[in-house]
Amino acid sequence: MTTMTYEQAMEEFDPVFGIEVHVELNTKTKMFCGCANEFGAEPNTQVCPVCLGLPGAMPVTNDKAVESAIRLGLALGCSIRESSRFARKNYFYPDLAKDYQISQYDEPTCYEGSLDVVLDDGTVVTIGIERAHMEEDAGKNTHVGGTGGIQGADYSLVDYNRGGVPLVEIVTKPITGMGARTAEVARAYVATIRDIVRALDISDGRMEQGSVRADVNLSLRPKAVAGESQDDVPFGKRSETKNVNSLRAIERAVHFEAARQASLLLGGQPVVQETRHWHEDTSSTTPGRSKEEAEDYRYFPEPDLLPVEPSREWVEELRSTIPEHPAKMRARLREEWGFSDLEMRDVVAADALILIAATVQAGTTAQAARKWWMGELSRVANDREVALTALPVTPDAIAELQGLIDEGKINDKLARQALEGVLAGEGSPAEVVASRGLEVVSDDSALEKAVDDALAAQPDVLAKIQDGKVQAAGAIVGAVMKATRGQADAGRVREIILQRAGVEG
Amino acid sequence: MSEHTVDWTRATAARMADALAAGEVTSVELVQAHLDRIAAVDGPVHAFLHIDAEGALETARAVDADRAAGKELPRLAGVPIGIKDVLVTKGLPTTAGSRILEGWIPPYDATVTRRVREARMPILGKTNMDEFAMGSSTEHSGYGPTCNPWDLERIPGGSGGGSAAALAAFEAPLTIGSDTGGSIRQPASVTATVGVKPTYGGVSRFGAIALASSLDQLGPCGRTVLDTALLHEVMGGHDEMDATSLNEPVPACVDAALEGAQMDLTGVKIGVVRELSGADGGYQAGVTQRFDESLERLKGMGAEIVEVSCPSFEYALAAYYVILPSEASSNLAKFDSVRFGLRVEKTTVEKTMLATRAEGFGDEVKRRIILGTYALSAGYYDAYYGSAQKVRTLVQRDFDAAFAQCDVLVSPTTPTTPFKIGERIDDPLAMYLNDIATIPANLAGIPGMSLPSGVAPEDGLPTGFQILAPAHEDARLYRIGAALEASLTAEWGGPLSAQAPELEVAE
Amino acid sequence: MSSLERSDVARLAALARIDMTDADLDRLSGQLAVIVDAVAKVAEVAGEDVPATSHPIPMANIHREDEVRPSLSQDDALAAAPEAEDGRFRVPQILGEEA
Ligand SMILES: [Mg+2]
Ligand SMILES: [Zn+2]
């Protein structure tokens, strides 16, 4: 069989793709019961008769989840259905407690939207959104024996803590005409969804924890021949690659599937319509369920739940809470802050954009805010192996800290010590400065004595300064700073040295 | 009154409540009397799947102590009750009549169970039922049939045959039932007891093991209309755990029953549903006769009788036997051997599920699951489930039109008196016809009652009279029912249940 | 409407996860065919213009506040499990040898 590269595949074929993204909402409780929606608890401790699917239990919809779903739909430019409802999707699987999933089928709450995705070079691509619907997550299977995967396992263990966690599933329309940029667009689309759910504060958007998960559908069709429109060429058979859970993996999955399908087609073999599993370690996919075993989900309206009928007023109220499109906000802020492209990219990659914006909002210059978040705080977060947003310090506190520097109350070195105290939970920057006694020494007599001592210790330096080698003063400044354990105002020290040398600065 | 002359098991719940309040009897005595009666007759009747003697006595002792201490207690505090095994009861076995749930002890209470406990009613035990409430005879229980105390060779109705037989055999003064297509009313009819299916949503379904969620409704069962009203008010009311629960006050059932007992129905318009009256034949002669006599009595109390027609009822049975199996096929999926219940271990999960469900479910359950799976499957949904939901709309429209002409609708509850056990077990369609008159109310969500109208002259077995009211108007059932009951018992010299043949008592 | 065949019953039983022997299929498929034919009449009466009723009493928007309620303890959650291990429900292998 011929083996194609992605680039070769794209020359020979026209790719069509679609993406389903599942977003886990950050509500306090689950979709249909009052169990806590929290990641990482002991197994089967966040379960109740409802989410454990015990006989007799009944679901009741979480109002906040509905609100989040509608806000997400609005951010994706969707229409909000006046009357939508839940449906049961019936299939047997051990992690699905009731052996049906409560989802939405023919009447999803959010439908027909579109989303602008900005690629790295600034190209804007508009992605059609078919629907965004609410549903519940399944529990988690752990496979024991074999290699730890589902294949070859001796048995499996089920934890239902995640069962019933609220999800919004966003389904795109088929995306065509992207050619060789298909992989890039797929990645940018998922990145945009992630940024939007974070900006809406409806999900933590952590792909590595599965809060945002993507399934990638891809098919290839022949390129139109002369005189034929590409739109008239029918779609090929598609594969659906499940659970591609990082941005990099999305790009790679598209590469792999395009190359695999192109190889099959050029070799005269058919592409099988099937779901496929993504393997992060090998960046490849393997077949899952094939079409012939495909389930018949027997959807029907969930009789235990009533229609969702948001009032127009409520929808408009929610619309007013929708934040700016993340890409547009980034462009605006880059302009306002005067950051270089590289600085901006680093800020975005470090998840520091919102933090910096809030710090600026609190009265700090953009460069100072960037310096704190991308410098000292990124280093601490890295050491602690936590996200920047998870550090126990607020943008307001950083603004306060910078304010103390600007007022001359502390210098950079003391500020770092003050920050250490803030991170240790000792209070606000001002409180830490006070309690740790971090204010700069501004008492001139003390500084004068320290300068005199330092000059006495290094007599040749005074002569150099008087000779016009003013930079030699640095050695004395350093000695004074050392003697005062960093609490001196270096600028003032320098002035005193120059005074002593009789050279006015 | 000297104690040994009073057989408290024959008393009404209202009488027991009054006697408890007056200090004539203790709850422990009442509970013990019923436990003794159960021990004496439940062998052959088999109304109970599980008896909780110690739990019932413990509740009784606490009630007696509180009463002695002068504490204020709910009206039915200390009056014992039996609960259909469809309701989950924390710490008490709950099986819904299925082998697949044998030995399951739920970790939580149904809302209605909680309300019964809050009403301080000692729970005698769990009553027998057709497996997952699928049936009209209780022959489909995974634990053997219940027998009709009027004739032990006959069925007590179903699915709530246990709850009805327990009343008819004086094993409990009150029981709880569930009615998806007549499972409260049809057993009441064939055992000469009273049963009410409230308006859909009037009683919380939380903790009731679901058969068909859009049809199921829990309701009270008693030997008199007033007793049933008292229990209705305990069970009913809004519950935030059930999204389909009505957010409105419980209907004033007791007041309506008391009003009805005055036997004045002046100004009341009663509609006879042509399609349910047996006018087209197919109803047992004695059933029709007792129904007609009851109409005369109602007329005699001042009611106006009108005939109404509900043409789409012809399709109701078919719609019901599409909707019920469809919803049931999904509701019963959770019995998969993973978290609770039976497991028949095989090499893979799928094989284990296949084997477990094959062994744990009875034939009727399998039939209906397959039927429902079919009706929902790709390519058939519109023809079956979709069409059945439309029939439902037509049935509702028929009821709306009928209730525009009258206050309540009436019919015989069932076409026949109880048939023999085994007679229809292999003919599902014949079995389904038992529910022809009760099913339309479930499709429309409206309330319905069955109360005794006498015994058929040809076989001496009970016949039932059904009353239907518009949604939310449950109180009307009690007013009309109590009036008819007062008129009939005046002639009989007491409740019809007292005429049941004496059961042989075990030593 | 075509009646239900024995092979249909076999497929539906597999979909509904109920093992059926040949004897089961023989017994149930005959009864089911009769029932299916009887209930097929639902398609005769209601036309396009009749809306479907899925809830008998029309209501909407019954939702719950996003407030945590107590969960079961792990012991209570697992108490009825046919088999449990490490705080989880244990099930036989999900994929068979042949998969
Ligand atoms: Mg989904
Ligand atoms: Zn829960």
PDB file of N, CA and C in Angstrom, chain A residues 335-390:
ATOM      1  N   GLU A 335      -2.748  45.704  21.128  1.00  0.00           N
ATOM      2  CA  GLU A 335      -2.670  47.086  20.652  1.00  0.00           C
ATOM      3  C   GLU A 335      -2.568  48.048  21.835  1.00  0.00           C
ATOM      4  N   GLU A 336      -3.500  47.901  22.781  1.00  0.00           N
ATOM      5  CA  GLU A 336      -3.546  48.809  23.939  1.00  0.00           C
ATOM      6  C   GLU A 336      -2.284  48.725  24.783  1.00  0.00           C
ATOM      7  N   TRP A 337      -1.785  47.529  24.946  1.00  0.00           N
ATOM      8  CA  TRP A 337      -0.655  47.336  25.849  1.00  0.00           C
ATOM      9  C   TRP A 337       0.682  47.548  25.159  1.00  0.00           C
ATOM     10  N   GLY A 338       0.677  47.555  23.849  1.00  0.00           N
ATOM     11  CA  GLY A 338       1.915  47.713  23.100  1.00  0.00           C
ATOM     12  C   GLY A 338       2.854  46.525  23.228  1.00  0.00           C
ATOM     13  N   PHE A 339       2.317  45.350  23.408  1.00  0.00           N
ATOM     14  CA  PHE A 339       3.173  44.156  23.488  1.00  0.00           C
ATOM     15  C   PHE A 339       3.605  43.747  22.081  1.00  0.00           C
ATOM     16  N   SER A 340       4.761  43.131  22.002  1.00  0.00           N
ATOM     17  CA  SER A 340       5.183  42.554  20.713  1.00  0.00           C
ATOM     18  C   SER A 340       4.393  41.264  20.479  1.00  0.00           C
ATOM     19  N   ASP A 341       4.413  40.785  19.230  1.00  0.00           N
ATOM     20  CA  ASP A 341       3.727  39.523  18.930  1.00  0.00           C
ATOM     21  C   ASP A 341       4.239  38.401  19.827  1.00  0.00           C
ATOM     22  N   LEU A 342       5.559  38.390  20.002  1.00  0.00           N
ATOM     23  CA  LEU A 342       6.168  37.317  20.785  1.00  0.00           C
ATOM     24  C   LEU A 342       5.716  37.389  22.243  1.00  0.00           C
ATOM     25  N   GLU A 343       5.729  38.618  22.785  1.00  0.00           N
ATOM     26  CA  GLU A 343       5.288  38.791  24.181  1.00  0.00           C
ATOM     27  C   GLU A 343       3.838  38.323  24.326  1.00  0.00           C
ATOM     28  N   MET A 344       3.033  38.711  23.357  1.00  0.00           N
ATOM     29  CA  MET A 344       1.609  38.373  23.439  1.00  0.00           C
ATOM     30  C   MET A 344       1.421  36.859  23.360  1.00  0.00           C
ATOM     31  N   ARG A 345       2.170  36.208  22.464  1.00  0.00           N
ATOM     32  CA  ARG A 345       2.031  34.768  22.315  1.00  0.00           C
ATOM     33  C   ARG A 345       2.430  34.050  23.614  1.00  0.00           C
ATOM     34  N   ASP A 346       3.513  34.539  24.228  1.00  0.00           N
ATOM     35  CA  ASP A 346       3.950  33.920  25.485  1.00  0.00           C
ATOM     36  C   ASP A 346       2.902  34.100  26.584  1.00  0.00           C
ATOM     37  N   VAL A 347       2.328  35.297  26.621  1.00  0.00           N
ATOM     38  CA  VAL A 347       1.309  35.592  27.629  1.00  0.00           C
ATOM     39  C   VAL A 347       0.111  34.657  27.460  1.00  0.00           C
ATOM     40  N   VAL A 348      -0.319  34.488  26.218  1.00  0.00           N
ATOM     41  CA  VAL A 348      -1.472  33.631  25.944  1.00  0.00           C
ATOM     42  C   VAL A 348      -1.133  32.183  26.288  1.00  0.00           C
ATOM     43  N   ALA A 349       0.051  31.760  25.879  1.00  0.00           N
ATOM     44  CA  ALA A 349       0.458  30.376  26.132  1.00  0.00           C
ATOM     45  C   ALA A 349       0.530  30.092  27.628  1.00  0.00           C
ATOM     46  N   ALA A 350       0.877  31.131  28.402  1.00  0.00           N
ATOM     47  CA  ALA A 350       1.004  30.926  29.851  1.00  0.00           C
ATOM     48  C   ALA A 350      -0.320  31.128  30.576  1.00  0.00           C
ATOM     49  N   ASP A 351      -1.396  31.375  29.812  1.00  0.00           N
ATOM     50  CA  ASP A 351      -2.704  31.580  30.446  1.00  0.00           C
ATOM     51  C   ASP A 351      -2.716  32.816  31.317  1.00  0.00           C
ATOM     52  N   ALA A 352      -1.910  33.831  30.937  1.00  0.00           N
ATOM     53  CA  ALA A 352      -1.762  34.991  31.810  1.00  0.00           C
ATOM     54  C   ALA A 352      -2.558  36.207  31.327  1.00  0.00           C
ATOM     55  N   LEU A 353      -3.249  36.035  30.202  1.00  0.00           N
ATOM     56  CA  LEU A 353      -3.902  37.195  29.600  1.00  0.00           C
ATOM     57  C   LEU A 353      -4.918  37.844  30.532  1.00  0.00           C
ATOM     58  N   ILE A 354      -5.799  37.011  31.062  1.00  0.00           N
ATOM     59  CA  ILE A 354      -6.870  37.528  31.914  1.00  0.00           C
ATOM     60  C   ILE A 354      -6.270  38.104  33.198  1.00  0.00           C
ATOM     61  N   LEU A 355      -5.227  37.438  33.691  1.00  0.00           N
ATOM     62  CA  LEU A 355      -4.584  37.896  34.932  1.00  0.00           C
ATOM     63  C   LEU A 355      -3.937  39.259  34.721  1.00  0.00           C
ATOM     64  N   ILE A 356      -3.273  39.391  33.588  1.00  0.00           N
ATOM     65  CA  ILE A 356      -2.619  40.672  33.310  1.00  0.00           C
ATOM     66  C   ILE A 356      -3.669  41.764  33.101  1.00  0.00           C
ATOM     67  N   ALA A 357      -4.706  41.418  32.380  1.00  0.00           N
ATOM     68  CA  ALA A 357      -5.764  42.401  32.139  1.00  0.00           C
ATOM     69  C   ALA A 357      -6.347  42.885  33.465  1.00  0.00           C
ATOM     70  N   ALA A 358      -6.546  41.969  34.368  1.00  0.00           N
ATOM     71  CA  ALA A 358      -7.122  42.346  35.664  1.00  0.00           C
ATOM     72  C   ALA A 358      -6.136  43.178  36.480  1.00  0.00           C
ATOM     73  N   THR A 359      -4.855  42.878  36.339  1.00  0.00           N
ATOM     74  CA  THR A 359      -3.840  43.638  37.073  1.00  0.00           C
ATOM     75  C   THR A 359      -3.758  45.065  36.527  1.00  0.00           C
ATOM     76  N   VAL A 360      -3.852  45.161  35.184  1.00  0.00           N
ATOM     77  CA  VAL A 360      -3.852  46.481  34.549  1.00  0.00           C
ATOM     78  C   VAL A 360      -5.090  47.258  34.994  1.00  0.00           C
ATOM     79  N   GLN A 361      -6.186  46.539  35.019  1.00  0.00           N
ATOM     80  CA  GLN A 361      -7.451  47.134  35.459  1.00  0.00           C
ATOM     81  C   GLN A 361      -7.311  47.726  36.861  1.00  0.00           C
ATOM     82  N   ALA A 362      -6.492  47.068  37.673  1.00  0.00           N
ATOM     83  CA  ALA A 362      -6.323  47.508  39.065  1.00  0.00           C
ATOM     84  C   ALA A 362      -5.316  48.652  39.178  1.00  0.00           C
ATOM     85  N   GLY A 363      -4.793  49.137  38.042  1.00  0.00           N
ATOM     86  CA  GLY A 363      -4.002  50.356  38.080  1.00  0.00           C
ATOM     87  C   GLY A 363      -2.513  50.213  37.815  1.00  0.00           C
ATOM     88  N   THR A 364      -2.099  49.096  37.264  1.00  0.00           N
ATOM     89  CA  THR A 364      -0.675  48.884  36.984  1.00  0.00           C
ATOM     90  C   THR A 364      -0.434  49.019  35.484  1.00  0.00           C
ATOM     91  N   THR A 365       0.768  49.380  35.106  1.00  0.00           N
ATOM     92  CA  THR A 365       1.067  49.418  33.670  1.00  0.00           C
ATOM     93  C   THR A 365       1.110  47.992  33.139  1.00  0.00           C
ATOM     94  N   ALA A 366       0.852  47.865  31.843  1.00  0.00           N
ATOM     95  CA  ALA A 366       0.818  46.530  31.236  1.00  0.00           C
ATOM     96  C   ALA A 366       2.179  45.864  31.347  1.00  0.00           C
ATOM     97  N   GLN A 367       3.241  46.621  31.128  1.00  0.00           N
ATOM     98  CA  GLN A 367       4.575  46.003  31.166  1.00  0.00           C
ATOM     99  C   GLN A 367       4.900  45.506  32.578  1.00  0.00           C
ATOM    100  N   ALA A 368       4.520  46.307  33.585  1.00  0.00           N
ATOM    101  CA  ALA A 368       4.800  45.870  34.959  1.00  0.00           C
ATOM    102  C   ALA A 368       3.998  44.616  35.290  1.00  0.00           C
ATOM    103  N   ALA A 369       2.731  44.617  34.875  1.00  0.00           N
ATOM    104  CA  ALA A 369       1.893  43.443  35.139  1.00  0.00           C
ATOM    105  C   ALA A 369       2.475  42.212  34.442  1.00  0.00           C
ATOM    106  N   ARG A 370       2.903  42.400  33.195  1.00  0.00           N
ATOM    107  CA  ARG A 370       3.477  41.281  32.445  1.00  0.00           C
ATOM    108  C   ARG A 370       4.743  40.771  33.142  1.00  0.00           C
ATOM    109  N   LYS A 371       5.557  41.705  33.611  1.00  0.00           N
ATOM    110  CA  LYS A 371       6.810  41.321  34.266  1.00  0.00           C
ATOM    111  C   LYS A 371       6.529  40.418  35.475  1.00  0.00           C
ATOM    112  N   TRP A 372       5.524  40.797  36.277  1.00  0.00           N
ATOM    113  CA  TRP A 372       5.218  39.967  37.457  1.00  0.00           C
ATOM    114  C   TRP A 372       4.690  38.599  37.061  1.00  0.00           C
ATOM    115  N   TRP A 373       3.684  38.588  36.186  1.00  0.00           N
ATOM    116  CA  TRP A 373       3.021  37.304  35.893  1.00  0.00           C
ATOM    117  C   TRP A 373       3.892  36.372  35.067  1.00  0.00           C
ATOM    118  N   MET A 374       4.632  36.940  34.130  1.00  0.00           N
ATOM    119  CA  MET A 374       5.455  36.082  33.267  1.00  0.00           C
ATOM    120  C   MET A 374       6.806  35.785  33.907  1.00  0.00           C
ATOM    121  N   GLY A 375       7.193  36.594  34.924  1.00  0.00           N
ATOM    122  CA  GLY A 375       8.482  36.395  35.578  1.00  0.00           C
ATOM    123  C   GLY A 375       8.352  35.601  36.858  1.00  0.00           C
ATOM    124  N   GLU A 376       8.384  36.356  37.964  1.00  0.00           N
ATOM    125  CA  GLU A 376       8.410  35.726  39.283  1.00  0.00           C
ATOM    126  C   GLU A 376       7.255  34.737  39.492  1.00  0.00           C
ATOM    127  N   LEU A 377       6.042  35.151  39.115  1.00  0.00           N
ATOM    128  CA  LEU A 377       4.888  34.278  39.403  1.00  0.00           C
ATOM    129  C   LEU A 377       4.897  33.017  38.540  1.00  0.00           C
ATOM    130  N   SER A 378       5.315  33.126  37.281  1.00  0.00           N
ATOM    131  CA  SER A 378       5.412  31.939  36.432  1.00  0.00           C
ATOM    132  C   SER A 378       6.445  30.973  37.011  1.00  0.00           C
ATOM    133  N   ARG A 379       7.545  31.562  37.534  1.00  0.00           N
ATOM    134  CA  ARG A 379       8.588  30.711  38.123  1.00  0.00           C
ATOM    135  C   ARG A 379       8.025  29.947  39.326  1.00  0.00           C
ATOM    136  N   VAL A 380       7.281  30.655  40.196  1.00  0.00           N
ATOM    137  CA  VAL A 380       6.699  30.006  41.383  1.00  0.00           C
ATOM    138  C   VAL A 380       5.694  28.930  40.961  1.00  0.00           C
ATOM    139  N   ALA A 381       4.848  29.269  39.981  1.00  0.00           N
ATOM    140  CA  ALA A 381       3.837  28.306  39.534  1.00  0.00           C
ATOM    141  C   ALA A 381       4.517  27.059  38.985  1.00  0.00           C
ATOM    142  N   ASN A 382       5.565  27.288  38.263  1.00  0.00           N
ATOM    143  CA  ASN A 382       6.325  26.191  37.685  1.00  0.00           C
ATOM    144  C   ASN A 382       6.923  25.304  38.781  1.00  0.00           C
ATOM    145  N   ASP A 383       7.515  25.960  39.785  1.00  0.00           N
ATOM    146  CA  ASP A 383       8.092  25.205  40.908  1.00  0.00           C
ATOM    147  C   ASP A 383       7.025  24.379  41.616  1.00  0.00           C
ATOM    148  N   ARG A 384       5.883  24.998  41.779  1.00  0.00           N
ATOM    149  CA  ARG A 384       4.813  24.320  42.535  1.00  0.00           C
ATOM    150  C   ARG A 384       4.003  23.368  41.655  1.00  0.00           C
ATOM    151  N   GLU A 385       4.275  23.378  40.366  1.00  0.00           N
ATOM    152  CA  GLU A 385       3.548  22.540  39.405  1.00  0.00           C
ATOM    153  C   GLU A 385       2.049  22.796  39.450  1.00  0.00           C
ATOM    154  N   VAL A 386       1.709  24.073  39.500  1.00  0.00           N
ATOM    155  CA  VAL A 386       0.287  24.440  39.411  1.00  0.00           C
ATOM    156  C   VAL A 386       0.115  25.473  38.303  1.00  0.00           C
ATOM    157  N   ALA A 387      -1.134  25.672  37.895  1.00  0.00           N
ATOM    158  CA  ALA A 387      -1.419  26.693  36.894  1.00  0.00           C
ATOM    159  C   ALA A 387      -1.245  28.063  37.531  1.00  0.00           C
ATOM    160  N   LEU A 388      -0.917  29.033  36.678  1.00  0.00           N
ATOM    161  CA  LEU A 388      -0.757  30.407  37.140  1.00  0.00           C
ATOM    162  C   LEU A 388      -2.025  30.877  37.872  1.00  0.00           C
ATOM    163  N   THR A 389      -3.159  30.492  37.306  1.00  0.00           N
ATOM    164  CA  THR A 389      -4.440  30.923  37.890  1.00  0.00           C
ATOM    165  C   THR A 389      -4.688  30.286  39.250  1.00  0.00           C
ATOM    166  N   ALA A 390      -3.938  29.215  39.534  1.00  0.00           N
ATOM    167  CA  ALA A 390      -4.193  28.506  40.798  1.00  0.00           C
ATOM    168  C   ALA A 390      -3.333  29.056  41.932  1.00  0.00           C
TER     169      ALA A 390
END
